[in-house]
Amino acid sequence: MRDPATTELADLTALEALALFERSELSPVELTRDCLARIERHNPIVNAFCHVDGEGALAAARASEARWQRKNPMGPLDGVPSTIKDLTLTAGMPTRKGSTTTPPDGPWDVDAPFTARMREAGAVLLGKTTTPEFGWKGVTDNPLYGITRNPWNLELTAGGSSGGAAAAAALNLGMLHQGSDAGGSIRIPCAFTGTFGIKPTFGWIPQWPASAMTTLSHLGPMTRTAADSALMLSVVAQPDARDGYAGPACPLDWLAAAPRRLDGMRIAYSRDLGYVSVAPDILRAVEAAVEWLRALGAEVIDVDPGFSSPKMSFDTLWHAGASRLLDGLSDPQIEALDPGLRAIAEHGKTLSLTDYLLAREQRSALVAQMAEFHQRYDLLVTPTLPLSAFAAGHEVPPGSDYVDWVDWTPFSYPFNLTQQPAASLPCGLDDDGLPVGLHLVGPRYRDDRVMAVARLLETQLPRLVPPLAMA
């Protein structure tokens, strides 16, 4: 076994940890104990976890250790410390969804498909990560568990709705983290925290019970590296009969070796989609990464995809979905909701069937437009966000002209409407030393292109480590 006095376990990726397990140079128990100790140190100030199951994690790690000693691992994630978002059912752990309206005593006896696949692969589940109430917005604070903070600056938001998972990934409080994304909720916090995350093509990863946001919502991995996310996808992108929207078995080889060059690839680069105002320091970091794409052999063409803002369509579908959350709640429970969530849910109740069907038609038109666009371009690259992390506890940056979180996420939610694969890769720092994300968008069902570019590009870009992780 490795000597923890001379080893920085906090620096390991999942793939590195698995290689050490295989060589009997590291025990899953040692690694799990280290993760739990760092959670105990960091979580009181970042609030990445709303539930930690230390005893359960150590029991799972001991079982994993025994399997590795017999040279008979349970699956491709055996012994890797991992987390599940507090919107996803996990047997033996509460799923409160950040809401006082949810029952505090369960029962918590069923695994969602994502959780089940992680367990079957041998992952050690450390606990549940924080989310805004029912995952409704692009920052993470809720009436039940409070505010999640950014490891790069504790005064700032970690983003949302998978903010807890992003903060945990940035601090390596576990190596593999589950997120969900119905409007940017994986990519937003990854951009704010300097981590990697992908919203795969809709249907590759089953989701049950269904999200209130229905076919806008995707599940996916959040990790420090694209390679670790590829490992995670190889486990969770499998059909499950409980999800009627899920597609067939994914044919992609998630673990294919990263390419060495991008020769022959045509990449569209849009700095602003033709209508977004982006901070200059964000653009500088993004365009430096785009130059790497050119240096690696890709043909990069400056071009916008040609659609106007689909915010009205997205808001209609989003508010209609939020309105479902009011069903079955008492008046006192409705009053206890996050005021912003209550407002959009109540607005959703006023929408007509015509409003809803028009939004669906506009969505279909956007799907067709992007499908045609990708006949000419293998990928679309943009900034993930037009700004960097702002003050925690606010839905929009204080003093800005933004009205709601959708206003400052114009690069993410269009591709929930189209159900395309989209990832955020850390590509540098802004003028204040905060992370910047590069947004990689592929055609539907071509997640392999997104992952190939991300895995190659991450070898050329520095890994971003927040100051708190080194404290």
Short mmCIF file of C-alpha atoms in Angstrom, two decimals:
data_model
loop_
_atom_site.label_atom_id
_atom_site.label_comp_id
_atom_site.label_asym_id
_atom_site.label_seq_id
_atom_site.Cartn_x
_atom_site.Cartn_y
_atom_site.Cartn_z
CA MET A 1 0.00 0.00 0.00
CA ARG A 2 1.03 3.59 -0.58
CA ASP A 3 2.25 5.69 2.28
CA PRO A 4 -0.36 8.45 2.82
CA ALA A 5 2.31 10.62 4.39
CA THR A 6 4.08 10.89 1.05
CA THR A 7 1.09 10.65 -1.30
CA GLU A 8 -1.36 13.37 -2.30
CA LEU A 9 -4.50 11.27 -2.58
CA ALA A 10 -6.48 14.45 -3.18
CA ASP A 11 -4.79 14.82 -6.58
CA LEU A 12 -5.83 11.44 -7.98
CA THR A 13 -8.22 10.98 -10.87
CA ALA A 14 -10.54 7.97 -10.96
CA LEU A 15 -8.46 6.32 -13.66
CA GLU A 16 -5.28 6.82 -11.65
CA ALA A 17 -6.91 5.42 -8.51
CA LEU A 18 -8.13 2.32 -10.36
CA ALA A 19 -4.64 1.67 -11.72
CA LEU A 20 -3.26 1.86 -8.17
CA PHE A 21 -5.94 -0.51 -6.88
CA GLU A 22 -5.00 -3.00 -9.58
CA ARG A 23 -1.31 -2.86 -8.62
CA SER A 24 -2.17 -3.15 -4.88
CA GLU A 25 -0.50 0.22 -4.28
CA LEU A 26 -3.64 1.84 -2.88
CA SER A 27 -6.65 0.56 -0.97
CA PRO A 28 -10.21 1.76 -1.63
CA VAL A 29 -10.53 2.06 2.15
CA GLU A 30 -7.54 4.40 2.36
CA LEU A 31 -8.87 6.54 -0.46
CA THR A 32 -12.40 6.65 0.95
CA ARG A 33 -11.12 7.65 4.38
CA ASP A 34 -9.10 10.43 2.80
CA CYS A 35 -12.15 11.69 0.89
CA LEU A 36 -14.31 11.61 4.03
CA ALA A 37 -11.67 13.50 5.99
CA ARG A 38 -11.51 16.20 3.33
CA ILE A 39 -15.32 16.39 3.19
CA GLU A 40 -15.30 16.92 6.95
CA ARG A 41 -12.78 19.72 6.51
CA HIS A 42 -14.25 21.49 3.48
CA ASN A 43 -17.97 20.83 3.45
CA PRO A 44 -18.87 23.11 6.39
CA ILE A 45 -17.67 26.08 4.33
CA VAL A 46 -18.63 25.11 0.75
CA ASN A 47 -21.83 23.11 1.43
CA ALA A 48 -21.23 20.69 -1.45
CA PHE A 49 -22.93 17.79 0.38
CA CYS A 50 -26.37 17.76 1.93
CA HIS A 51 -25.90 14.17 3.14
CA VAL A 52 -22.73 12.19 3.84
CA ASP A 53 -22.93 8.43 4.43
CA GLY A 54 -19.54 7.75 5.98
CA GLU A 55 -20.40 4.36 7.45
CA GLY A 56 -22.00 3.12 4.25
CA ALA A 57 -19.08 4.38 2.16
CA LEU A 58 -16.50 2.67 4.35
CA ALA A 59 -18.46 -0.58 4.29
CA ALA A 60 -18.56 -0.43 0.49
CA ALA A 61 -14.84 0.41 0.38
CA ARG A 62 -13.98 -2.59 2.58
CA ALA A 63 -15.95 -4.88 0.30
CA SER A 64 -14.15 -3.38 -2.69
CA GLU A 65 -10.77 -3.84 -1.01
CA ALA A 66 -11.53 -7.54 -0.50
CA ARG A 67 -12.46 -7.95 -4.16
CA TRP A 68 -9.27 -6.24 -5.33
CA GLN A 69 -7.23 -8.48 -3.01
CA ARG A 70 -8.83 -11.47 -4.77
CA LYS A 71 -8.08 -9.83 -8.15
CA ASN A 72 -11.81 -9.93 -8.88
CA PRO A 73 -13.16 -6.37 -9.10
CA MET A 74 -16.93 -6.01 -9.28
CA GLY A 75 -16.89 -3.61 -12.24
CA PRO A 76 -15.06 -0.75 -13.92
CA LEU A 77 -15.59 1.69 -11.00
CA ASP A 78 -14.82 -0.69 -8.14
CA GLY A 79 -13.73 1.32 -5.11
CA VAL A 80 -13.93 4.79 -6.68
CA PRO A 81 -15.47 7.39 -4.31
CA SER A 82 -18.48 8.97 -6.03
CA THR A 83 -21.54 11.13 -5.37
CA ILE A 84 -25.18 11.41 -6.44
CA LYS A 85 -27.14 14.66 -6.82
CA ASP A 86 -29.98 15.30 -4.38
CA LEU A 87 -32.56 15.03 -7.19
CA THR A 88 -31.73 11.38 -7.90
CA LEU A 89 -33.14 8.49 -5.86
CA THR A 90 -30.55 6.62 -3.82
CA ALA A 91 -31.51 3.69 -1.62
CA GLY A 92 -30.49 4.28 1.98
CA MET A 93 -29.96 8.03 1.53
CA PRO A 94 -32.52 10.86 1.61
CA THR A 95 -33.52 12.59 -1.62
CA ARG A 96 -35.00 15.85 -0.36
CA LYS A 97 -34.45 17.86 -3.59
CA GLY A 98 -33.46 20.87 -1.51
CA SER A 99 -37.06 21.39 -0.42
CA THR A 100 -38.84 21.56 2.92
CA THR A 101 -41.92 20.25 1.09
CA THR A 102 -40.39 16.77 0.68
CA PRO A 103 -40.87 14.10 3.38
CA PRO A 104 -37.90 13.91 5.76
CA ASP A 105 -38.31 10.20 6.51
CA GLY A 106 -38.55 8.63 3.08
CA PRO A 107 -38.85 5.76 2.48
CA TRP A 108 -35.53 5.76 0.68
CA ASP A 109 -35.51 2.22 -0.67
CA VAL A 110 -35.09 2.52 -4.47
CA ASP A 111 -32.13 3.38 -6.68
CA ALA A 112 -32.72 5.46 -9.81
CA PRO A 113 -31.12 3.91 -12.92
CA PHE A 114 -28.03 6.16 -12.69
CA THR A 115 -27.46 5.22 -9.05
CA ALA A 116 -28.04 1.54 -9.76
CA ARG A 117 -25.49 1.45 -12.59
CA MET A 118 -22.90 3.17 -10.39
CA ARG A 119 -23.40 0.65 -7.58
CA GLU A 120 -23.30 -2.30 -9.98
CA ALA A 121 -19.95 -1.04 -11.28
CA GLY A 122 -18.56 -0.97 -7.73
CA ALA A 123 -18.58 2.78 -7.05
CA VAL A 124 -18.35 3.82 -3.40
CA LEU A 125 -21.18 6.31 -2.81
CA LEU A 126 -20.07 8.99 -0.36
CA GLY A 127 -23.35 10.91 -0.20
CA LYS A 128 -25.71 13.33 -1.90
CA THR A 129 -24.74 16.74 -3.35
CA THR A 130 -26.68 19.95 -3.05
CA THR A 131 -29.05 21.50 -5.59
CA PRO A 132 -31.40 24.49 -5.67
CA GLU A 133 -34.96 23.55 -4.78
CA PHE A 134 -36.09 20.95 -7.35
CA GLY A 135 -33.13 22.05 -9.51
CA TRP A 136 -35.00 25.09 -10.77
CA LYS A 137 -32.22 27.66 -11.32
CA GLY A 138 -28.60 28.21 -12.37
CA VAL A 139 -27.20 28.80 -8.88
CA THR A 140 -27.30 26.55 -5.83
CA ASP A 141 -29.10 27.67 -2.70
CA ASN A 142 -32.28 26.27 -1.23
CA PRO A 143 -34.63 26.68 1.74
CA LEU A 144 -33.58 23.35 3.28
CA TYR A 145 -29.78 23.29 3.10
CA GLY A 146 -28.70 26.86 2.38
CA ILE A 147 -26.06 28.23 -0.01
CA THR A 148 -23.37 26.28 -1.86
CA ARG A 149 -20.18 28.28 -2.33
CA ASN A 150 -17.43 28.30 -4.93
CA PRO A 151 -14.10 26.74 -3.90
CA TRP A 152 -12.31 29.43 -5.91
CA ASN A 153 -13.82 32.20 -3.79
CA LEU A 154 -16.23 31.46 -0.96
CA GLU A 155 -18.08 34.72 -1.54
CA LEU A 156 -19.15 33.49 -4.99
CA THR A 157 -21.67 30.98 -6.28
CA ALA A 158 -20.62 27.55 -7.51
CA GLY A 159 -23.40 27.78 -10.12
CA GLY A 160 -26.28 25.37 -10.45
CA SER A 161 -28.26 23.42 -10.43
CA SER A 162 -25.53 20.79 -9.94
CA GLY A 163 -23.55 23.22 -7.81
CA GLY A 164 -22.81 20.78 -5.03
CA ALA A 165 -21.43 18.23 -7.48
CA ALA A 166 -19.25 20.89 -9.12
CA ALA A 167 -17.83 22.09 -5.80
CA ALA A 168 -17.15 18.49 -4.79
CA ALA A 169 -15.45 17.80 -8.13
CA ALA A 170 -13.29 20.92 -7.90
CA LEU A 171 -12.06 19.87 -4.44
CA ASN A 172 -11.88 16.19 -5.45
CA LEU A 173 -14.25 15.19 -2.66
CA GLY A 174 -14.78 11.97 -4.56
CA MET A 175 -13.71 11.48 -8.16
CA LEU A 176 -17.00 10.85 -9.98
CA HIS A 177 -20.09 13.02 -9.57
CA GLN A 178 -23.57 12.78 -11.03
CA GLY A 179 -25.19 15.93 -12.36
CA SER A 180 -28.40 16.75 -14.19
CA ASP A 181 -28.90 19.41 -16.84
CA ALA A 182 -32.23 20.76 -18.12
CA GLY A 183 -30.96 24.22 -19.08
CA GLY A 184 -27.25 24.16 -18.32
CA SER A 185 -27.17 22.65 -14.85
CA ILE A 186 -24.06 20.54 -15.50
CA ARG A 187 -22.23 23.00 -17.71
CA ILE A 188 -22.90 26.19 -15.71
CA PRO A 189 -21.31 25.00 -12.45
CA CYS A 190 -18.49 23.26 -14.32
CA ALA A 191 -17.62 26.57 -15.98
CA PHE A 192 -17.74 28.40 -12.64
CA THR A 193 -15.57 25.84 -10.82
CA GLY A 194 -13.02 24.79 -13.45
CA THR A 195 -14.30 21.25 -13.85
CA PHE A 196 -15.49 19.10 -16.76
CA GLY A 197 -19.03 17.99 -17.39
CA ILE A 198 -21.09 16.74 -20.30
CA LYS A 199 -24.80 16.70 -21.02
CA PRO A 200 -24.98 13.66 -23.31
CA THR A 201 -27.43 13.22 -26.14
CA PHE A 202 -30.92 12.88 -24.67
CA GLY A 203 -31.83 9.23 -24.20
CA TRP A 204 -28.35 7.77 -23.76
CA ILE A 205 -28.71 7.90 -19.95
CA PRO A 206 -32.10 6.85 -18.58
CA GLN A 207 -33.85 9.08 -16.07
CA TRP A 208 -36.47 7.74 -13.69
CA PRO A 209 -38.58 9.07 -12.07
CA ALA A 210 -39.09 11.56 -14.89
CA SER A 211 -37.99 15.14 -14.34
CA ALA A 212 -40.66 17.83 -14.08
CA MET A 213 -38.80 19.38 -17.04
CA THR A 214 -39.40 16.16 -19.02
CA THR A 215 -37.42 16.03 -22.28
CA LEU A 216 -35.29 19.08 -21.46
CA SER A 217 -33.51 17.16 -18.72
CA HIS A 218 -30.34 15.12 -19.25
CA LEU A 219 -28.20 13.29 -16.69
CA GLY A 220 -24.43 13.20 -16.97
CA PRO A 221 -21.03 13.06 -15.30
CA MET A 222 -19.09 15.86 -13.63
CA THR A 223 -15.40 15.27 -12.98
CA ARG A 224 -12.05 17.02 -12.95
CA THR A 225 -11.08 15.47 -16.30
CA ALA A 226 -12.84 14.49 -19.49
CA ALA A 227 -11.17 11.08 -19.31
CA ASP A 228 -12.87 10.36 -15.97
CA SER A 229 -16.21 11.43 -17.44
CA ALA A 230 -15.67 9.00 -20.32
CA LEU A 231 -15.16 6.25 -17.76
CA MET A 232 -18.37 7.21 -16.00
CA LEU A 233 -20.34 7.32 -19.26
CA SER A 234 -19.18 3.81 -20.10
CA VAL A 235 -21.09 2.63 -17.01
CA VAL A 236 -24.26 4.76 -16.92
CA ALA A 237 -25.17 5.08 -20.62
CA GLN A 238 -27.24 1.88 -20.60
CA PRO A 239 -30.97 1.36 -21.17
CA ASP A 240 -33.41 0.96 -18.29
CA ALA A 241 -36.99 -0.20 -18.82
CA ARG A 242 -38.32 2.33 -16.31
CA ASP A 243 -37.56 5.25 -18.64
CA GLY A 244 -39.86 5.23 -21.64
CA TYR A 245 -37.83 7.99 -23.34
CA ALA A 246 -34.52 6.13 -23.12
CA GLY A 247 -32.98 4.98 -26.36
CA PRO A 248 -31.38 1.62 -27.20
CA ALA A 249 -27.98 0.57 -25.92
CA CYS A 250 -25.48 3.30 -26.72
CA PRO A 251 -23.15 2.08 -29.49
CA LEU A 252 -20.36 4.55 -28.70
CA ASP A 253 -17.02 3.38 -27.33
CA TRP A 254 -16.67 5.87 -24.52
CA LEU A 255 -13.24 4.50 -23.58
CA ALA A 256 -11.71 4.81 -27.05
CA ALA A 257 -8.26 6.37 -26.93
CA ALA A 258 -8.15 10.12 -27.34
CA PRO A 259 -6.97 11.24 -30.80
CA ARG A 260 -3.53 12.74 -31.26
CA ARG A 261 -4.65 15.23 -33.89
CA LEU A 262 -7.85 16.81 -35.19
CA ASP A 263 -6.95 16.78 -38.88
CA GLY A 264 -10.02 16.71 -41.10
CA MET A 265 -12.37 18.05 -38.44
CA ARG A 266 -14.44 21.14 -39.30
CA ILE A 267 -15.28 23.14 -36.19
CA ALA A 268 -17.61 26.15 -36.15
CA TYR A 269 -16.58 28.80 -33.63
CA SER A 270 -19.21 31.32 -32.51
CA ARG A 271 -18.02 33.83 -29.96
CA ASP A 272 -21.51 35.18 -29.22
CA LEU A 273 -24.15 33.21 -31.22
CA GLY A 274 -24.73 36.52 -33.00
CA TYR A 275 -26.62 38.14 -30.13
CA VAL A 276 -24.86 37.58 -26.77
CA SER A 277 -22.71 40.12 -24.93
CA VAL A 278 -19.62 38.32 -23.58
CA ALA A 279 -17.05 39.70 -21.12
CA PRO A 280 -13.74 40.45 -22.90
CA ASP A 281 -11.62 38.40 -20.49
CA ILE A 282 -13.92 35.40 -21.00
CA LEU A 283 -13.45 35.71 -24.76
CA ARG A 284 -9.65 35.92 -24.42
CA ALA A 285 -9.50 32.61 -22.54
CA VAL A 286 -11.91 30.94 -24.96
CA GLU A 287 -10.10 32.16 -28.06
CA ALA A 288 -6.76 30.96 -26.70
CA ALA A 289 -8.30 27.47 -26.48
CA VAL A 290 -9.72 27.83 -29.99
CA GLU A 291 -6.18 28.52 -31.23
CA TRP A 292 -5.19 25.16 -29.76
CA LEU A 293 -7.89 23.54 -31.90
CA ARG A 294 -6.29 25.07 -34.97
CA ALA A 295 -2.81 24.03 -33.84
CA LEU A 296 -4.04 20.46 -33.42
CA GLY A 297 -5.14 20.34 -37.03
CA ALA A 298 -8.82 21.28 -36.99
CA GLU A 299 -10.24 23.66 -39.56
CA VAL A 300 -11.92 26.33 -37.41
CA ILE A 301 -14.46 28.56 -39.14
CA ASP A 302 -15.84 31.69 -37.48
CA VAL A 303 -19.59 31.31 -38.00
CA ASP A 304 -22.79 31.66 -35.99
CA PRO A 305 -25.38 28.88 -36.11
CA GLY A 306 -27.97 31.41 -37.27
CA PHE A 307 -30.78 31.16 -34.75
CA SER A 308 -32.19 34.00 -32.68
CA SER A 309 -32.63 33.73 -28.93
CA PRO A 310 -35.03 30.87 -28.08
CA LYS A 311 -35.59 32.19 -24.56
CA MET A 312 -39.34 32.63 -24.96
CA SER A 313 -39.77 29.01 -26.05
CA PHE A 314 -37.51 27.76 -23.28
CA ASP A 315 -39.26 29.83 -20.62
CA THR A 316 -42.65 28.50 -21.69
CA LEU A 317 -41.51 24.89 -21.38
CA TRP A 318 -39.57 25.59 -18.18
CA HIS A 319 -42.40 27.39 -16.42
CA ALA A 320 -44.91 24.77 -17.56
CA GLY A 321 -42.69 22.08 -16.05
CA ALA A 322 -42.28 24.06 -12.83
CA SER A 323 -46.05 24.37 -12.53
CA ARG A 324 -46.30 20.61 -12.04
CA LEU A 325 -44.36 20.96 -8.80
CA LEU A 326 -47.33 22.78 -7.23
CA ASP A 327 -49.65 19.83 -7.74
CA GLY A 328 -50.44 18.17 -4.42
CA LEU A 329 -48.77 20.84 -2.30
CA SER A 330 -50.73 22.57 0.44
CA ASP A 331 -50.93 26.36 0.61
CA PRO A 332 -48.36 26.49 3.46
CA GLN A 333 -46.01 24.29 1.44
CA ILE A 334 -46.36 26.53 -1.60
CA GLU A 335 -45.58 29.55 0.58
CA ALA A 336 -42.43 27.75 1.82
CA LEU A 337 -41.00 27.33 -1.69
CA ASP A 338 -38.12 29.43 -2.97
CA PRO A 339 -39.93 32.65 -4.03
CA GLY A 340 -38.41 32.52 -7.51
CA LEU A 341 -39.54 28.95 -8.04
CA ARG A 342 -43.02 29.78 -6.77
CA ALA A 343 -43.24 32.73 -9.18
CA ILE A 344 -42.35 30.76 -12.32
CA ALA A 345 -44.55 27.83 -11.25
CA GLU A 346 -47.52 30.12 -10.76
CA HIS A 347 -46.83 31.73 -14.13
CA GLY A 348 -46.71 28.26 -15.65
CA LYS A 349 -50.26 27.65 -14.43
CA THR A 350 -51.44 30.60 -16.57
CA LEU A 351 -49.98 29.28 -19.83
CA SER A 352 -52.44 28.05 -22.43
CA LEU A 353 -52.23 24.86 -24.45
CA THR A 354 -51.62 27.07 -27.49
CA ASP A 355 -48.63 28.70 -25.72
CA TYR A 356 -47.21 25.29 -24.94
CA LEU A 357 -47.72 23.83 -28.41
CA LEU A 358 -46.21 26.92 -30.05
CA ALA A 359 -43.09 26.50 -27.90
CA ARG A 360 -42.92 22.86 -28.97
CA GLU A 361 -43.17 23.87 -32.62
CA GLN A 362 -40.40 26.45 -32.21
CA ARG A 363 -38.29 23.81 -30.48
CA SER A 364 -38.77 21.43 -33.41
CA ALA A 365 -37.69 24.15 -35.84
CA LEU A 366 -34.50 24.72 -33.83
CA VAL A 367 -33.76 20.98 -33.82
CA ALA A 368 -34.04 20.91 -37.60
CA GLN A 369 -31.89 24.02 -38.00
CA MET A 370 -29.07 22.61 -35.87
CA ALA A 371 -29.25 19.25 -37.62
CA GLU A 372 -28.70 21.04 -40.93
CA PHE A 373 -25.90 23.13 -39.42
CA HIS A 374 -24.07 19.97 -38.37
CA GLN A 375 -24.20 18.64 -41.89
CA ARG A 376 -21.48 21.23 -42.52
CA TYR A 377 -19.68 21.36 -39.18
CA ASP A 378 -18.54 18.51 -36.93
CA LEU A 379 -18.74 20.60 -33.78
CA LEU A 380 -19.86 24.02 -32.57
CA VAL A 381 -17.62 25.78 -30.05
CA THR A 382 -18.69 28.77 -27.93
CA PRO A 383 -18.00 30.15 -24.47
CA THR A 384 -19.92 28.13 -21.87
CA LEU A 385 -21.04 31.35 -20.18
CA PRO A 386 -20.66 35.06 -20.97
CA LEU A 387 -19.47 35.83 -17.43
CA SER A 388 -17.63 34.25 -14.51
CA ALA A 389 -18.92 33.39 -11.04
CA PHE A 390 -20.73 36.13 -9.11
CA ALA A 391 -21.90 36.69 -5.54
CA ALA A 392 -23.44 33.66 -3.85
CA GLY A 393 -27.07 33.82 -2.76
CA HIS A 394 -28.23 35.71 -5.85
CA GLU A 395 -30.04 34.41 -8.94
CA VAL A 396 -28.39 37.08 -11.12
CA PRO A 397 -25.23 39.16 -10.60
CA PRO A 398 -26.07 42.04 -8.24
CA GLY A 399 -26.36 45.32 -10.12
CA SER A 400 -26.69 43.64 -13.54
CA ASP A 401 -29.47 44.11 -16.07
CA TYR A 402 -30.32 40.41 -16.02
CA VAL A 403 -33.85 39.56 -14.91
CA ASP A 404 -33.43 35.83 -14.23
CA TRP A 405 -30.84 33.06 -14.50
CA VAL A 406 -31.84 32.20 -18.08
CA ASP A 407 -30.67 35.67 -19.16
CA TRP A 408 -27.04 34.91 -18.26
CA THR A 409 -26.98 31.34 -19.62
CA PRO A 410 -27.66 31.98 -23.33
CA PHE A 411 -25.10 29.42 -24.54
CA SER A 412 -26.44 26.46 -22.58
CA TYR A 413 -30.24 26.17 -22.67
CA PRO A 414 -30.65 26.23 -26.51
CA PHE A 415 -28.97 22.84 -26.62
CA ASN A 416 -31.37 21.38 -24.09
CA LEU A 417 -34.10 22.32 -26.54
CA THR A 418 -32.22 20.47 -29.29
CA GLN A 419 -31.11 17.55 -27.04
CA GLN A 420 -27.58 17.66 -28.45
CA PRO A 421 -24.48 16.56 -26.53
CA ALA A 422 -22.75 19.57 -24.99
CA ALA A 423 -19.80 19.78 -22.62
CA SER A 424 -17.95 22.43 -20.65
CA LEU A 425 -14.16 22.11 -20.54
CA PRO A 426 -12.06 24.41 -18.31
CA CYS A 427 -9.91 26.52 -20.61
CA GLY A 428 -8.27 29.14 -18.41
CA LEU A 429 -8.87 31.98 -15.97
CA ASP A 430 -10.45 35.41 -16.29
CA ASP A 431 -8.80 38.64 -15.14
CA ASP A 432 -9.87 37.94 -11.54
CA GLY A 433 -8.35 34.48 -11.54
CA LEU A 434 -11.70 32.68 -11.87
CA PRO A 435 -12.33 29.69 -14.16
CA VAL A 436 -13.63 30.03 -17.72
CA GLY A 437 -15.41 27.25 -19.62
CA LEU A 438 -15.17 26.27 -23.28
CA HIS A 439 -18.48 24.92 -24.65
CA LEU A 440 -18.30 21.98 -27.07
CA VAL A 441 -21.55 21.08 -28.84
CA GLY A 442 -21.93 18.09 -31.15
CA PRO A 443 -24.67 16.70 -33.39
CA ARG A 444 -27.16 14.43 -31.71
CA TYR A 445 -25.75 10.93 -31.14
CA ARG A 446 -22.17 12.09 -31.84
CA ASP A 447 -21.06 12.51 -28.26
CA ASP A 448 -17.87 10.73 -29.34
CA ARG A 449 -16.80 13.86 -31.26
CA VAL A 450 -17.34 16.05 -28.21
CA MET A 451 -15.42 13.70 -25.95
CA ALA A 452 -12.57 13.17 -28.41
CA VAL A 453 -11.94 16.90 -28.75
CA ALA A 454 -12.29 17.46 -25.00
CA ARG A 455 -9.87 14.66 -24.12
CA LEU A 456 -7.25 15.86 -26.57
CA LEU A 457 -7.63 19.52 -25.70
CA GLU A 458 -7.38 18.92 -21.95
CA THR A 459 -3.87 17.53 -22.50
CA GLN A 460 -2.83 20.95 -23.82
CA LEU A 461 -4.57 23.11 -21.23
CA PRO A 462 -3.55 23.47 -17.57
CA ARG A 463 -5.64 21.63 -14.99
CA LEU A 464 -7.36 24.20 -12.79
CA VAL A 465 -7.12 23.65 -9.02
CA PRO A 466 -8.92 26.04 -6.65
CA PRO A 467 -6.90 27.63 -3.84
CA LEU A 468 -9.10 25.96 -1.22
CA ALA A 469 -8.00 22.53 -2.43
CA MET A 470 -4.42 23.41 -1.52
CA ALA A 471 -5.27 24.84 1.91
#
